[in-house]
CSV table of C-alpha atoms and ligand atoms in Angstrom, one decimal:
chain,number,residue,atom,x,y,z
A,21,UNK,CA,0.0,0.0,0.0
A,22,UNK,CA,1.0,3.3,-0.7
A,23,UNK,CA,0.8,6.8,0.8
A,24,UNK,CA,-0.3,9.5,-1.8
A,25,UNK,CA,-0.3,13.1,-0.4
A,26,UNK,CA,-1.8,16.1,-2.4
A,27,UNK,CA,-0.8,19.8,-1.5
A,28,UNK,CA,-3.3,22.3,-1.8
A,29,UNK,CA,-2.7,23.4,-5.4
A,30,UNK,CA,-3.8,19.8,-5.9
A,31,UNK,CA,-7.2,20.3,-4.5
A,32,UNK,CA,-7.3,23.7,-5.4
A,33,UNK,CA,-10.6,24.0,-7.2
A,34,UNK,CA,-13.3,22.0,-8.2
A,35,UNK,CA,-11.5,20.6,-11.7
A,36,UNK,CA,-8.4,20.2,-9.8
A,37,UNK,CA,-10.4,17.9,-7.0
A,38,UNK,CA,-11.8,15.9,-10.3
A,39,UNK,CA,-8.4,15.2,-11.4
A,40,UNK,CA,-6.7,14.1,-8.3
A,41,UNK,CA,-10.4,11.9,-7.7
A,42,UNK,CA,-9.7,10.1,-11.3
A,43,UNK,CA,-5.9,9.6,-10.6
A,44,UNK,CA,-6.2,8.0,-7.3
A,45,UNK,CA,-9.1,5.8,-8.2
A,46,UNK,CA,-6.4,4.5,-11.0
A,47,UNK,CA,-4.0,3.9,-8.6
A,48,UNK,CA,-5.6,1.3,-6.2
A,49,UNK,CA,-5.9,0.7,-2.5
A,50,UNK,CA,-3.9,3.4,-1.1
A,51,UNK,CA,-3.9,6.1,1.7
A,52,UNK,CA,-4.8,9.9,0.0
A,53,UNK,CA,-4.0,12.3,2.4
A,54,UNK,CA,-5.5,16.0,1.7
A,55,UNK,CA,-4.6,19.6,2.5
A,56,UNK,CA,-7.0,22.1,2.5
A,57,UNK,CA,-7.8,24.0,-1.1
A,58,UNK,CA,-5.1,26.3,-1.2
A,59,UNK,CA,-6.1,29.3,0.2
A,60,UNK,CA,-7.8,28.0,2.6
A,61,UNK,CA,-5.5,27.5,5.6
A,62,UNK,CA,-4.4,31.3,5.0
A,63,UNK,CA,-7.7,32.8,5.3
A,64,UNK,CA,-8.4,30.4,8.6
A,65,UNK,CA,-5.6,32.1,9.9
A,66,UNK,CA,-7.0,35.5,9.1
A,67,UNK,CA,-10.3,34.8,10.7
A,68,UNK,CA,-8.2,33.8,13.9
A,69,UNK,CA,-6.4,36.9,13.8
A,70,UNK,CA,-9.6,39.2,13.7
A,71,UNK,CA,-10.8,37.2,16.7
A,72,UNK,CA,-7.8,37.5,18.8
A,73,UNK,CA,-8.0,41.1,18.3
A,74,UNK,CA,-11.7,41.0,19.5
A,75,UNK,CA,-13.1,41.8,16.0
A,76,UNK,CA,-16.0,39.8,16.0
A,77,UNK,CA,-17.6,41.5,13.0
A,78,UNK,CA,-14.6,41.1,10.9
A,79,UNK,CA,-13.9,38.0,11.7
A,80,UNK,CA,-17.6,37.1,10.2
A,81,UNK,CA,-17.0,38.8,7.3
A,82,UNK,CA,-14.1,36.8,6.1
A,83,UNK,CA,-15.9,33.3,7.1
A,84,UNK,CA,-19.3,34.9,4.9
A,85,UNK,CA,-16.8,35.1,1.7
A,86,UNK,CA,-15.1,31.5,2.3
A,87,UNK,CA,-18.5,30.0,3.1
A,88,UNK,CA,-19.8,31.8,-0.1
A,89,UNK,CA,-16.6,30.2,-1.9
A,90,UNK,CA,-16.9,26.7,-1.4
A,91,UNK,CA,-20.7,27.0,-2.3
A,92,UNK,CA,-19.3,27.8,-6.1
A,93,UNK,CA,-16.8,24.9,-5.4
A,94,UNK,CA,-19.7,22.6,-4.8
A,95,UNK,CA,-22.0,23.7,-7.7
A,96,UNK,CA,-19.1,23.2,-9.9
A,97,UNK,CA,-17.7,19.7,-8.6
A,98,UNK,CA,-20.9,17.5,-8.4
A,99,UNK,CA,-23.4,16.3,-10.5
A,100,UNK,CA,-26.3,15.5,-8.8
A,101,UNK,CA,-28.4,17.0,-6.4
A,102,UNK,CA,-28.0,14.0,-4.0
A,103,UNK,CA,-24.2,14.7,-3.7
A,104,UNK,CA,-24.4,18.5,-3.9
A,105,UNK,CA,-27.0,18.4,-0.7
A,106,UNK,CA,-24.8,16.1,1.0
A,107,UNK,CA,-21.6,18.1,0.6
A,108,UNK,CA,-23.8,21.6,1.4
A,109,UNK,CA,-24.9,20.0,4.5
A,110,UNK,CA,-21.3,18.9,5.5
A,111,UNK,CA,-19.7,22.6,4.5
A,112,UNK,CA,-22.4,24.2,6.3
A,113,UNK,CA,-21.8,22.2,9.6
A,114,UNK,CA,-18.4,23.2,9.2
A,115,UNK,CA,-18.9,26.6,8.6
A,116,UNK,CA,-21.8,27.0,11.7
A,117,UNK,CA,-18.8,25.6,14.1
A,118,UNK,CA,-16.3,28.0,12.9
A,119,UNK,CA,-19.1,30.7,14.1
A,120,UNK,CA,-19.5,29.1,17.3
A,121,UNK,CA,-16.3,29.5,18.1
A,122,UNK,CA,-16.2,33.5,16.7
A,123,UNK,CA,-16.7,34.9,20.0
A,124,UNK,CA,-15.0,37.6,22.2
A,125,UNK,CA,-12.9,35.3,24.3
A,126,UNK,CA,-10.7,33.7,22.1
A,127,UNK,CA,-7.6,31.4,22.7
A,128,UNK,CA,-4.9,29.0,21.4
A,129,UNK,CA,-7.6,26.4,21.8
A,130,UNK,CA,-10.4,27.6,19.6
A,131,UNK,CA,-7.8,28.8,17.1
A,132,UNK,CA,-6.5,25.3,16.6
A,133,UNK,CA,-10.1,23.9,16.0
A,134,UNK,CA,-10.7,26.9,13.0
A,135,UNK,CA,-7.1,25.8,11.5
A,136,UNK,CA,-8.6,22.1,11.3
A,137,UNK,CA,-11.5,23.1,9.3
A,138,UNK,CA,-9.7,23.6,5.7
A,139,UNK,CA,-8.6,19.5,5.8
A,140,UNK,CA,-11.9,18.5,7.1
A,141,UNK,CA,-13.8,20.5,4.2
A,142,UNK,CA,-10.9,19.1,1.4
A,143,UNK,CA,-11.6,15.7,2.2
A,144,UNK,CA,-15.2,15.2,3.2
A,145,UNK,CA,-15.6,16.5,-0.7
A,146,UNK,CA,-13.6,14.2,-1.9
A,147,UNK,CA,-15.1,11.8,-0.2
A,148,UNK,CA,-18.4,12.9,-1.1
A,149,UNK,CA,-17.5,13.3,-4.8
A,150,UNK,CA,-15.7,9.5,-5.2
A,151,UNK,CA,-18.9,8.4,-3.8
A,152,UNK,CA,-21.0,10.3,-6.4
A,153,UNK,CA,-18.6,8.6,-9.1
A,154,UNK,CA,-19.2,4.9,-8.1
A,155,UNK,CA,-15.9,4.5,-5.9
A,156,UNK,CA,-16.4,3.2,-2.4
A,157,UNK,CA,-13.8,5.4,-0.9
A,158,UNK,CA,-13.6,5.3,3.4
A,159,UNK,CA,-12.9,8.5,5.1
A,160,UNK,CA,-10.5,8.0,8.4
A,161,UNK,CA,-11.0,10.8,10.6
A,162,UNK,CA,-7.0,12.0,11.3
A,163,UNK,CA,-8.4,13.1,14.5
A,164,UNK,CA,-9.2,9.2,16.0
A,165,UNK,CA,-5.6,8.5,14.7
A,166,UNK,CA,-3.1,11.5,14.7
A,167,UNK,CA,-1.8,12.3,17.5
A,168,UNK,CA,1.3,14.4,20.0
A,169,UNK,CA,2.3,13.3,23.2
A,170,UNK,CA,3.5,15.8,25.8
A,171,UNK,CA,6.7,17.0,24.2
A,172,UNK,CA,4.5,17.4,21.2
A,173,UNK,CA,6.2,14.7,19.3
A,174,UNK,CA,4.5,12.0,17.1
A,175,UNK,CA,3.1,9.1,19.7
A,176,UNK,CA,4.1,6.7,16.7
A,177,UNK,CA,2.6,3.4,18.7
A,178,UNK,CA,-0.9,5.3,19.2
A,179,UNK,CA,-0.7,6.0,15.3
A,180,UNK,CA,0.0,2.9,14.2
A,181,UNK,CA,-2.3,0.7,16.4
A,182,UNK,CA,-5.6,3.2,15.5
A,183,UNK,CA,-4.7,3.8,12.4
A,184,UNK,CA,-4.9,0.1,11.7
A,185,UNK,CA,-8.0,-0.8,13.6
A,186,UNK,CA,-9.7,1.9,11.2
A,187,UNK,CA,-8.3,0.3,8.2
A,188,UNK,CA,-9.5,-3.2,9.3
A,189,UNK,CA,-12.8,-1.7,10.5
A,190,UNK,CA,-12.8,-0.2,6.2
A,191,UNK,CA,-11.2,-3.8,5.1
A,192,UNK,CA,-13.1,-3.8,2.0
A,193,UNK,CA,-13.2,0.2,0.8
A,194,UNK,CA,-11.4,0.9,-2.6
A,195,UNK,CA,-9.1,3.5,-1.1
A,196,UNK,CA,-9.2,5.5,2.0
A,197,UNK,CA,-8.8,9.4,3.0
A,198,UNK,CA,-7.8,11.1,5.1
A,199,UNK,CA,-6.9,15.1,6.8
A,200,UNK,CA,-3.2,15.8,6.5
A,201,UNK,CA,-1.6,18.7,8.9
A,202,UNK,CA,-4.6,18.0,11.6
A,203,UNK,CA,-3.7,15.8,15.3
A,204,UNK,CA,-4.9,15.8,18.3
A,205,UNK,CA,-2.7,16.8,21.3
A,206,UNK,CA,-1.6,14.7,24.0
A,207,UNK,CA,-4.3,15.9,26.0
A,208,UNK,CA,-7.2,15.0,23.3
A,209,UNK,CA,-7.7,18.4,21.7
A,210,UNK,CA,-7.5,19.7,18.0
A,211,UNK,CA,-3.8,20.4,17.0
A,212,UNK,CA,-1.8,20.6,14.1
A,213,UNK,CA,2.0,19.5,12.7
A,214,UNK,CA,2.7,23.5,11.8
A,215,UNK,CA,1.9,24.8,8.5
A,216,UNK,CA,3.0,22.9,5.7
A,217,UNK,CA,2.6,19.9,8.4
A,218,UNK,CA,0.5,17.6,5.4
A,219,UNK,CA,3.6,16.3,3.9
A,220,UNK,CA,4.5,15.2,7.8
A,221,UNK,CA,1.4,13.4,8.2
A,222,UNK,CA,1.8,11.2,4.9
A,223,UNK,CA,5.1,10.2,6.1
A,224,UNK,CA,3.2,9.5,9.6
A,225,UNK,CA,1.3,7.1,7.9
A,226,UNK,CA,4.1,5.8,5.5
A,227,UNK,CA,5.9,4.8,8.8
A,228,UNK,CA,2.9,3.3,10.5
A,229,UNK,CA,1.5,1.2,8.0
A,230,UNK,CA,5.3,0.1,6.3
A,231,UNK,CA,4.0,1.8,3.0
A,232,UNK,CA,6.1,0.6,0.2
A,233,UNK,CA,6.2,4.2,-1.1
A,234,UNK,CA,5.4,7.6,-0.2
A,235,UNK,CA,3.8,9.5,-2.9
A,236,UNK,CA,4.1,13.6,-2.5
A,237,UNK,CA,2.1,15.2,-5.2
A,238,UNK,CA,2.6,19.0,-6.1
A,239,UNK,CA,2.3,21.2,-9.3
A,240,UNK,CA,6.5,20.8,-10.2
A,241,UNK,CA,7.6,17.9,-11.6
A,242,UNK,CA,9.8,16.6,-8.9
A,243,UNK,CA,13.0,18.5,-6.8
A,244,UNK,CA,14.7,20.8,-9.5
A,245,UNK,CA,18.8,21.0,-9.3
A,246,UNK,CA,18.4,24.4,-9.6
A,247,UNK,CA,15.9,27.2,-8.3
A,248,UNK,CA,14.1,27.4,-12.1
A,249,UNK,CA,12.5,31.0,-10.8
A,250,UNK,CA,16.1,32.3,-11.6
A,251,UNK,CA,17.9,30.0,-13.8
A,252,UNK,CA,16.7,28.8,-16.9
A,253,UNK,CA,17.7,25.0,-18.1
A,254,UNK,CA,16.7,22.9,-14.5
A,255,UNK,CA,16.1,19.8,-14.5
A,256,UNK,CA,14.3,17.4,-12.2
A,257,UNK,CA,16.9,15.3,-10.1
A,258,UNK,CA,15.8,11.6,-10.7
A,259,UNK,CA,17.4,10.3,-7.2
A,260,UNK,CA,18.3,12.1,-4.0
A,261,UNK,CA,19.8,10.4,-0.8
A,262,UNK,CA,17.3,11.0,2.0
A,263,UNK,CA,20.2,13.0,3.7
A,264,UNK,CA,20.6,15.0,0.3
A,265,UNK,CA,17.0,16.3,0.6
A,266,UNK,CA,17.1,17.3,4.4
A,267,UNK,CA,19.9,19.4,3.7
A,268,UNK,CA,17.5,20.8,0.5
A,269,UNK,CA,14.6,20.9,2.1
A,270,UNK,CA,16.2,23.1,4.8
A,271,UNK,CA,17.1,25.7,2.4
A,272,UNK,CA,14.1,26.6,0.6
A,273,UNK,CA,13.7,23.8,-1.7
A,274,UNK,CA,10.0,24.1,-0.7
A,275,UNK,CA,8.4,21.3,-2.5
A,276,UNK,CA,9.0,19.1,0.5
A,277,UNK,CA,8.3,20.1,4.5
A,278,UNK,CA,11.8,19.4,6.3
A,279,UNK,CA,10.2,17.0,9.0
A,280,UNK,CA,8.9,14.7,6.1
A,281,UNK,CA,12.4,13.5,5.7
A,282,UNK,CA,12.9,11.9,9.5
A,283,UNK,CA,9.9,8.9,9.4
A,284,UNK,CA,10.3,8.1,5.7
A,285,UNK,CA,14.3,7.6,6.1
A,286,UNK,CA,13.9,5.9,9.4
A,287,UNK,CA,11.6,3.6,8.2
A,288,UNK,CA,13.6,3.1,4.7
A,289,UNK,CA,10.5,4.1,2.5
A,290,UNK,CA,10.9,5.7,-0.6
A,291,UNK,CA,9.1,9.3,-0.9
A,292,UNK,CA,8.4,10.3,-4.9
A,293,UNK,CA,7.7,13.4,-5.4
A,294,UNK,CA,5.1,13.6,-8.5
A,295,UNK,CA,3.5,16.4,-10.5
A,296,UNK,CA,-0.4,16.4,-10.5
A,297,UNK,CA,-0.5,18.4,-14.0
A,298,UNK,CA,1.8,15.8,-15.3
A,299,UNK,CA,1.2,12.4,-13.8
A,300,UNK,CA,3.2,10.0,-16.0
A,301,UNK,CA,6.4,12.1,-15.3
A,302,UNK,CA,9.0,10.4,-13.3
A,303,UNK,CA,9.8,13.4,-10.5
A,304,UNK,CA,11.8,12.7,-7.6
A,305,UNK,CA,12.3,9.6,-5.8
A,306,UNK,CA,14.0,10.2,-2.2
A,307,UNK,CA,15.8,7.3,-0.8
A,308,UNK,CA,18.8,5.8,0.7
A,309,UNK,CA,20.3,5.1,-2.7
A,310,UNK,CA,23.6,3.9,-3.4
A,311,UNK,CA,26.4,7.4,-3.3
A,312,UNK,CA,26.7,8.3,-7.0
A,313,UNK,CA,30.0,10.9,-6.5
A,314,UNK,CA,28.0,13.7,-7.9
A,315,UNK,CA,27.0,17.0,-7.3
A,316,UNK,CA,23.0,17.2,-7.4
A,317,UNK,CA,21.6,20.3,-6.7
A,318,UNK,CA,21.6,23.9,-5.9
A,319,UNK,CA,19.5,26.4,-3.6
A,320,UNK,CA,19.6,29.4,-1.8
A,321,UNK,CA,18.0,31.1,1.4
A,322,UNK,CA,17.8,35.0,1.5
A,323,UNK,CA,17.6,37.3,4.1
A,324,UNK,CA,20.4,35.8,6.4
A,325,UNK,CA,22.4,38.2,8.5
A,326,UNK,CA,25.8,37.3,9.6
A,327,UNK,CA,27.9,37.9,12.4
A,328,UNK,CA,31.6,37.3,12.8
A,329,UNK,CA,33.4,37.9,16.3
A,330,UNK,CA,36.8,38.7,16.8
A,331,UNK,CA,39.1,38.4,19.8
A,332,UNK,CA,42.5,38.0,21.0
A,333,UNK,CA,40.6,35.9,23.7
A,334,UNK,CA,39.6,33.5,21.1
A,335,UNK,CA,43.6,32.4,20.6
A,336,UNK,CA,44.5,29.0,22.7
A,337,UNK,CA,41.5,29.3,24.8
A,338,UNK,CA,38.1,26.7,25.7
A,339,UNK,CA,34.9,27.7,26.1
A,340,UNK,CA,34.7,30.5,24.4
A,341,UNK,CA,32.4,29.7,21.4
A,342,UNK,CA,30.4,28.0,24.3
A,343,UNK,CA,29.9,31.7,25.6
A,344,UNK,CA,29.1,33.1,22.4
A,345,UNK,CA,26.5,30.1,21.3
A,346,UNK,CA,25.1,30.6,24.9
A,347,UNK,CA,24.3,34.5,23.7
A,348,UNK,CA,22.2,33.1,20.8
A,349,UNK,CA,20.3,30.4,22.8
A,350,UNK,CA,19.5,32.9,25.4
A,351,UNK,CA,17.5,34.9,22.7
A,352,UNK,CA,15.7,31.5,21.1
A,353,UNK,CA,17.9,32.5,17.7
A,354,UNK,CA,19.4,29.7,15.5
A,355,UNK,CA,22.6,29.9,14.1
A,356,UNK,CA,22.5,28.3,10.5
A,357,UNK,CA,26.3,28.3,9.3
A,358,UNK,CA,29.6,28.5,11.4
A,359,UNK,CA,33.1,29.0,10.2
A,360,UNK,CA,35.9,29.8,12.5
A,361,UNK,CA,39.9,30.9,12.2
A,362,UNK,CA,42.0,30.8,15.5
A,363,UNK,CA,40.6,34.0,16.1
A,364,UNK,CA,37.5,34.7,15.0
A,365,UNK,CA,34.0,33.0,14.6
A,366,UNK,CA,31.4,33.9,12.2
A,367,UNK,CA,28.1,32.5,12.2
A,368,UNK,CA,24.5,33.4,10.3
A,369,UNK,CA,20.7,33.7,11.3
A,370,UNK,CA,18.1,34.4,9.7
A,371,UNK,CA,15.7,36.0,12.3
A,372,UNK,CA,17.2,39.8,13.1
A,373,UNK,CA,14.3,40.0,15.8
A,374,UNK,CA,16.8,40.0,18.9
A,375,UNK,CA,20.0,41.0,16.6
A,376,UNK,CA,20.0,44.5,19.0
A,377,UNK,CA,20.2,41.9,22.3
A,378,UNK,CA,22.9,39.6,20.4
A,379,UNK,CA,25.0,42.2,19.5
A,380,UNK,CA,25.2,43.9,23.1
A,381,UNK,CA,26.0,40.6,24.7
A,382,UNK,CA,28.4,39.5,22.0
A,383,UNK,CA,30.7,43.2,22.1
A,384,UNK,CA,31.6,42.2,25.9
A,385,UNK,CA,33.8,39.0,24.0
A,386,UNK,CA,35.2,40.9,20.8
A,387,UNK,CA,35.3,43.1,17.6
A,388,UNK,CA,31.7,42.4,16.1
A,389,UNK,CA,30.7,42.8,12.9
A,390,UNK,CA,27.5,42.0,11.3
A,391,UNK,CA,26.6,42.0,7.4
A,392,UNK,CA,23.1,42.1,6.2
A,393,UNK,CA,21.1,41.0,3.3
A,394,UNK,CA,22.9,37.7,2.4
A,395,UNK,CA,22.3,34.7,1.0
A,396,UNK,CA,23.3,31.2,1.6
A,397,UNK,CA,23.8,28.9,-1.2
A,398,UNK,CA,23.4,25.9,-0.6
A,399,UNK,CA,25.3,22.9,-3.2
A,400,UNK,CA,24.0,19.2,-2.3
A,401,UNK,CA,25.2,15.9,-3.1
A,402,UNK,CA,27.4,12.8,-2.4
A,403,UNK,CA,30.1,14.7,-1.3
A,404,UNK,CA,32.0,12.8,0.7
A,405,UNK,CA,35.6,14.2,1.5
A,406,UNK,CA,37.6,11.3,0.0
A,407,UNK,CA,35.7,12.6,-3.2
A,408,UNK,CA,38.2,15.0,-4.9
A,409,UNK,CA,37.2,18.2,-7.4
A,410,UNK,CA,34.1,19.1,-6.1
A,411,UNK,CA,35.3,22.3,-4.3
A,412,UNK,CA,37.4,23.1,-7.1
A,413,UNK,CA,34.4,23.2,-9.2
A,414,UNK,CA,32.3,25.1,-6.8
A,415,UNK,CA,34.5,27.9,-6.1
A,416,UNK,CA,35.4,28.0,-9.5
A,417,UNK,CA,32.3,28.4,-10.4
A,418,UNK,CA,32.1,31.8,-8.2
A,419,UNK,CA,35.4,32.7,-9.1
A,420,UNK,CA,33.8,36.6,-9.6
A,421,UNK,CA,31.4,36.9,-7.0
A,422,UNK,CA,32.4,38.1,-3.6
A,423,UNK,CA,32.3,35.1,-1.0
A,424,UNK,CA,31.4,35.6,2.6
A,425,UNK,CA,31.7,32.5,4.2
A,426,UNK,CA,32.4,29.0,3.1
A,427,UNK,CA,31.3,25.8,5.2
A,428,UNK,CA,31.9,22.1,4.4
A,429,UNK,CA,32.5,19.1,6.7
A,430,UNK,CA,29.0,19.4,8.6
A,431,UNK,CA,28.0,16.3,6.1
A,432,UNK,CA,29.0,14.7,3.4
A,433,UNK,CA,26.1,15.6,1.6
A,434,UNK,CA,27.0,19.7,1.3
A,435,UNK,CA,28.8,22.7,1.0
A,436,UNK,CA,27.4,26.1,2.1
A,437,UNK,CA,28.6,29.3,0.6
A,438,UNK,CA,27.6,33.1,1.8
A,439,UNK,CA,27.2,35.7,-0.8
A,440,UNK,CA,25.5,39.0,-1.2
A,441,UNK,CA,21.9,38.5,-1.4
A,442,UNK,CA,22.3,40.8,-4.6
A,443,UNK,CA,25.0,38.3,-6.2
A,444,UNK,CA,22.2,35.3,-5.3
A,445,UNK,CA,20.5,34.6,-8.9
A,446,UNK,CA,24.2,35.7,-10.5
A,447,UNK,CA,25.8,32.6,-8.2
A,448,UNK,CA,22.9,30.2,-9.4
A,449,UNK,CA,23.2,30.8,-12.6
A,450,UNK,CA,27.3,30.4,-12.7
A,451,UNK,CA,26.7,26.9,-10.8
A,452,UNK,CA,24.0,25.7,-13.1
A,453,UNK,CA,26.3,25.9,-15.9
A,454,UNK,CA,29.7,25.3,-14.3
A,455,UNK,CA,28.3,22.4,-12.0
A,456,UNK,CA,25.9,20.6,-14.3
A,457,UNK,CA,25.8,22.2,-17.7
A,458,UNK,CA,29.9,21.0,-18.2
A,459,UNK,CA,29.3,18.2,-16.6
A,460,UNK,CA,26.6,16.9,-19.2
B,507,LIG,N1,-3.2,23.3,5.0
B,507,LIG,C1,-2.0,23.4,5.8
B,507,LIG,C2,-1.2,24.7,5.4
B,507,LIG,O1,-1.6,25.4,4.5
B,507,LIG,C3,-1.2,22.2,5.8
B,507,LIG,C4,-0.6,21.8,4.4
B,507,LIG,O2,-1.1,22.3,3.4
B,507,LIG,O3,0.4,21.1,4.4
B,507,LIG,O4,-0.2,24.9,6.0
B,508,MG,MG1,2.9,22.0,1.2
């Protein structure tokens, strides 16, 4: 059995759900895990944020023109009356709760239960709409299966041993659904895995049930080597190493949530990545594949700020980057790269929100100096230090743009380069035809 996940450009409007509907009634017994319709989640969001600022009437508004929305989405998906009374029954349920909980006293709690709405709407159309087209599809509630425990981490036994009792309890359904990004907490109320969180639940699953494969569909055609909003001529990468794509994912790849990664490789199952708009198109499979000596992609992150330190102090002595890493865990900031010299340390972030507070503490250890608007590029793939050249081709490769900082030696699987954030497209572009261009 497989685990097929569809983002919410998938589901995104009522052809869109008709498409996904005929392609994973193709495919067989498998899990289908939704998002909401795109959109969606954002404007649940928005309603939240009227309510914690007490603007009840607002608040309304904006659940009036989604309500209003996913009435056109229903006259356009279904067919027959039947099916379109059934789904406007289901949406407006949904949508009556959502105003139940628009009230003046507003919390974490009720905002939780409005983010869970978008999934519940996806899928219970889905579900209504397979039924309308002969397929005897079983919905399983995420909610009875999906759950945190008190350090708000997976409770992986829980989801496996409900998540199968459902499935037995649906034996003989044609292919089940289910809510991605939804859970409950480890205290039985509505939660969520963070935005984006969808892609987390399919692995979820993948690791419960021992999928043989964990299907992410999305509107690109797999994990690109190259970021194609700036460089022209990328190509889909046929085969990354699970380790390959955290270090991708990290860095604004965005066609795959960073904590998808952790279950699938654990677990040794495959994730694909597939393209809804083009279905028969290989994409991306992400596994622990054999180490092919090769350089596989590129990608950047903008808006980081780095900060180097300097001081005699440094020379011969312990603890001193212990001081300075204590500054940044003192105000909750991560540090993404590091490089040091004898004398010196220079690090990034890429949240200035307590840079004022860092750099006060910091200027009682050294010289600091800070450089804004950067960006880190990021170059993936088996490379393993006994592999020789690869450096030589990278940094030949931004032989004229100015270089910040270089890192390598965290994996084997990367090398991370600081440039100007106004050098970013120029660097992408020398690697894309330095790195793979030459190389084809
Ligand atoms: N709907 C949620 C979001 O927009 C979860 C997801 O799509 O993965 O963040
Ligand atoms: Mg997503």
């Amino acid at each position: 059995m497989n685990v097929l996940k569809f983002g919410g450009t998938s589901v995104g409007s009522a052809t869109r759900i008709q498409n996904v509907a005929e392609l994973i009634t193709k495919r067989g017994k498998n899990i289908v895990v939704l998002s909401a319709m795109a959109g969606t989640t954002n404007t649940l969001v928005e309603i939240s944020d009227y309510l914690y600022k007490k603007n009840v009437d607002g608040a309304k508004e904006v659940i009036n023109q989604l309500e209003t929305k996913y009435q056109g989405v229903i006259n356009e998906l279904f067919s027959t009356e039947e099916a379109k009374d059934e789904a406007r029954r289901e949406v407006k349920s949904i949508f009556n709760y959502i105003r139940s909980l628009s009230k003046d006293i507003f919390t974490l709690f009720e905002e939780k239960e409005i983010l869970a709405q978008g999934e519940l709407i996806s899928t219970r159309l889905m579900n209504i709409y397979l039924h309308e087209k002969g397929v005897n599809s079983a919905l399983l509630p995420a909610l009875d299966f999906m759950r945190t425990d008190k350090n708000g981490e997976p409770d992986t036994h829980y989801i496996r041993q409900r998540l199968t009792a459902l499935l037995d309890k649906h034996f003989d359904a044609d292919l089940y659904i289910t809510q991605g990004f939804i859970c409950r907490n480890a205290y039985g109320e509505v939660d969520n895995l963070q935005r984006g969180g969808s892609d987390y639940t399919a692995s979820l699953i993948g690791a419960a049930i021992g999928a043989d494969e964990i299907e992410i569909w999305t509107d690109i055609d797999g994990m690109h080597n190259n970021d194609p909003r700036y460089v022209e001529g990328t190509s889909p990468v046929a085969e990354l190493h699970f380790e390959e794509a955290a270090e991708l994912a990290y860095f604004g790849a965005k066609i795959l949530h960073p904590t998808c990664v952790l279950p699938a490789k654990l677990n040794n199952i495959p994730v694909r990545l597939l393209n809804t708009m083009q279905p028969e198109a290989k994409g991306t499979v992400i596994y622990n594949c054999a180490p092919n000596h090769a350089i596989k992609a590129v990608a950047a992150k903008d808006n980081i700020t780095a900060i180097k330190i300097k001081s005699g102090r440094m020379l011969l002595a312990y603890g001193f980057l212990r001081k300075v890493f204590e500054i940044f865990e003192t105000y909750q900031t991560s540090i993404d790269m590091i490089t040091t010299s004898e004398v010196g340390v220079s690090v990034t972030i890429d949240n200035e929100r307590n840079l004022h507070h860092i750099l006060d503490d910091l200027k009682k250890f050294g010289t600091v100096t800070v450089d804004s608007d950067m960006a880190i590029i990021c170059v993936v793939g088996d490379l393993e230090w006994h592999n020789c050249g690869f450096e030589t081709k990278v940094l030949d490769a931004l032989r004229d743009i100015p270089v910040r900082m270089i890192s390598y030696g965290g994996s084997n699987y990367n090398i991370s380069l600081l440039v100007r954030q106004a050098d970013k497209i120029a660097a992408l572009k020398a690697l894309q035809s330095t790195v793979f261009t030459s190389a084809e």
